[in-house]
Amino acid sequence: MKVMTLFGTRPEAIKMAPLVKALEMDPEMVSVVCVTAQHRQMLDQVLELFDIKPDYDLNIMKSGQSLSEITSRVLMGVEDVISKEKPDIVLVHGDTSTTFSGAMAAFYQQIPVGHVEAGLRSGNMYSPYPEEMNRLLTSRLAQIHFAATQGNVDNLLKEGINPQTIVKTGNTVIDALKNVIKESYVFEDERLNKIDYKNNKVILLTAHRRENLGEPMENIFGAIRKLVEDFEDVILIFPWHLNPAVRNVAEKHLSGHDRIHLIEPLEYEAFANLQSKSYLIMTDSGGIQEEAPALGKPVVVLRTETERPEAVAAGTVVIAGVEFEAIYDVTKRLIVDQSAYEKMAEAVNPYGDGHACERIVSALKVWKKSK
Ligand code: UD1
Ligand code: UDP
């Protein structure tokens, strides 16, 4: 069975890497890897860490790229690869423009699509933007849906997806995470080794969502700056995203403070271990809302809603929104109120048991036999 995995950004690569490895090791599978390189440097960091050498690299990234540019470049590039390889199935992941456009390219050539991390829904088509629409459209294009949680399965059933085409697998991010956390981890960046994680409250921040660009991001960085200024034991580490639109706002609010570290994006192993050493995490990322609960780290979500309600229900994730006061107040409580903090700092893992990739590979074989 020839399986083509297709991905282009950092989070897709992290979550597809263990699946690529599982496919490569299986004697019944021929694995073909195509990367769009919607992200260049942030994708290459992951490929290197997991030692994945793509068979095809479309190298589409342009600085400040628009959604239409990504969509059209992926569509055209993937067409050539699929018509040459003619795989039995193309696997896409999640909700990026690579995901939707890659699925569309496969559909145009009548090649079946498998959707990994299917069934996430926020219910708001403009948030996350454009990811919610990418999810909906990819679900329409896919013939087999690998859903991480029962909630994700239920979302697909509500939309009339045939139950026989849905497989509950857990999230592959837990497969990726379980191999990289090490108690004695040493960072390449000496600044990170020198921080006293036990006697300070280290906040790890990430922010990149398109719908947060502009006023929400001004609020986010403004509130965080004030938190660092108001609490002397707070240290902020922000591995800032390479998007220049994020960097411009971040620089305005966060530069020039000795307890704020603006650092380049970390490779995955370093970032995962930094999550594990931090006091709490503030983020608008999707994947981090899945990883941090597994590591017992409270997460303050810098968005108005989440498509990952499982960890909110379990109490380790709180939605702060994108207003200055709310972000400040929610985070301040976790800094000053130890019992509120401890209630949130319980390791829960609603997203999987680390065996999602095995389940996906088995389901692919069953699917192939049924054809
Ligand atoms: C993209 C995805 C988003 C995902 C996120 C993960 C879309 C529309 N967005 O958002 O769903 O959550 O990736 O991080 O699919 N850049 C670099 N080097 C890199 C990566 C990015 O220079 O390695 C810069 C480029 O100027 C690029 C910009 O960042 O144009 C934005 O990248 P893009 O993929 O368009 O959007 P993200 O916000 O990264
Ligand atoms: N991540 C990383 N290095 C960093 C920041 C994040 O490896 O400097 C990882 C993080 O552990 C998670 C993923 O990148 O697995 C999240 O990616 P991102 O926030 O870019 O996208 P999203 O999850 O929002 O789609």
PDB file of C-alpha atoms in Angstrom, residues 71 108-109 140 148 160 189 231 260 299-300 320 325 346 370:
ATOM      1  CA  THR A  71      -3.507  27.759  -1.264  1.00  0.00           C
ATOM      2  CA  TYR A 108      -9.078  16.585  -8.108  1.00  0.00           C
ATOM      3  CA  GLN A 109      -7.153  13.468  -9.111  1.00  0.00           C
ATOM      4  CA  ARG A 140     -15.916  17.024   3.215  1.00  0.00           C
ATOM      5  CA  ALA A 148      -8.293  12.071  18.469  1.00  0.00           C
ATOM      6  CA  GLY A 160     -23.425  13.479   8.853  1.00  0.00           C
ATOM      7  CA  ASP A 189      21.022  27.980  24.524  1.00  0.00           C
ATOM      8  CA  PHE A 231       5.828  40.414  39.898  1.00  0.00           C
ATOM      9  CA  ILE A 260      11.971  38.900  29.322  1.00  0.00           C
ATOM     10  CA  VAL A 299      -2.319  26.773  30.225  1.00  0.00           C
ATOM     11  CA  VAL A 300      -3.765  30.279  29.820  1.00  0.00           C
ATOM     12  CA  ALA A 320      -8.511  34.059  29.097  1.00  0.00           C
ATOM     13  CA  GLU A 325      -7.679  43.092  31.880  1.00  0.00           C
ATOM     14  CA  GLU A 346      -2.510  18.272  37.560  1.00  0.00           C
ATOM     15  CA  SER A 370     -12.209  -3.204   2.108  1.00  0.00           C
TER      16      SER A 370
END
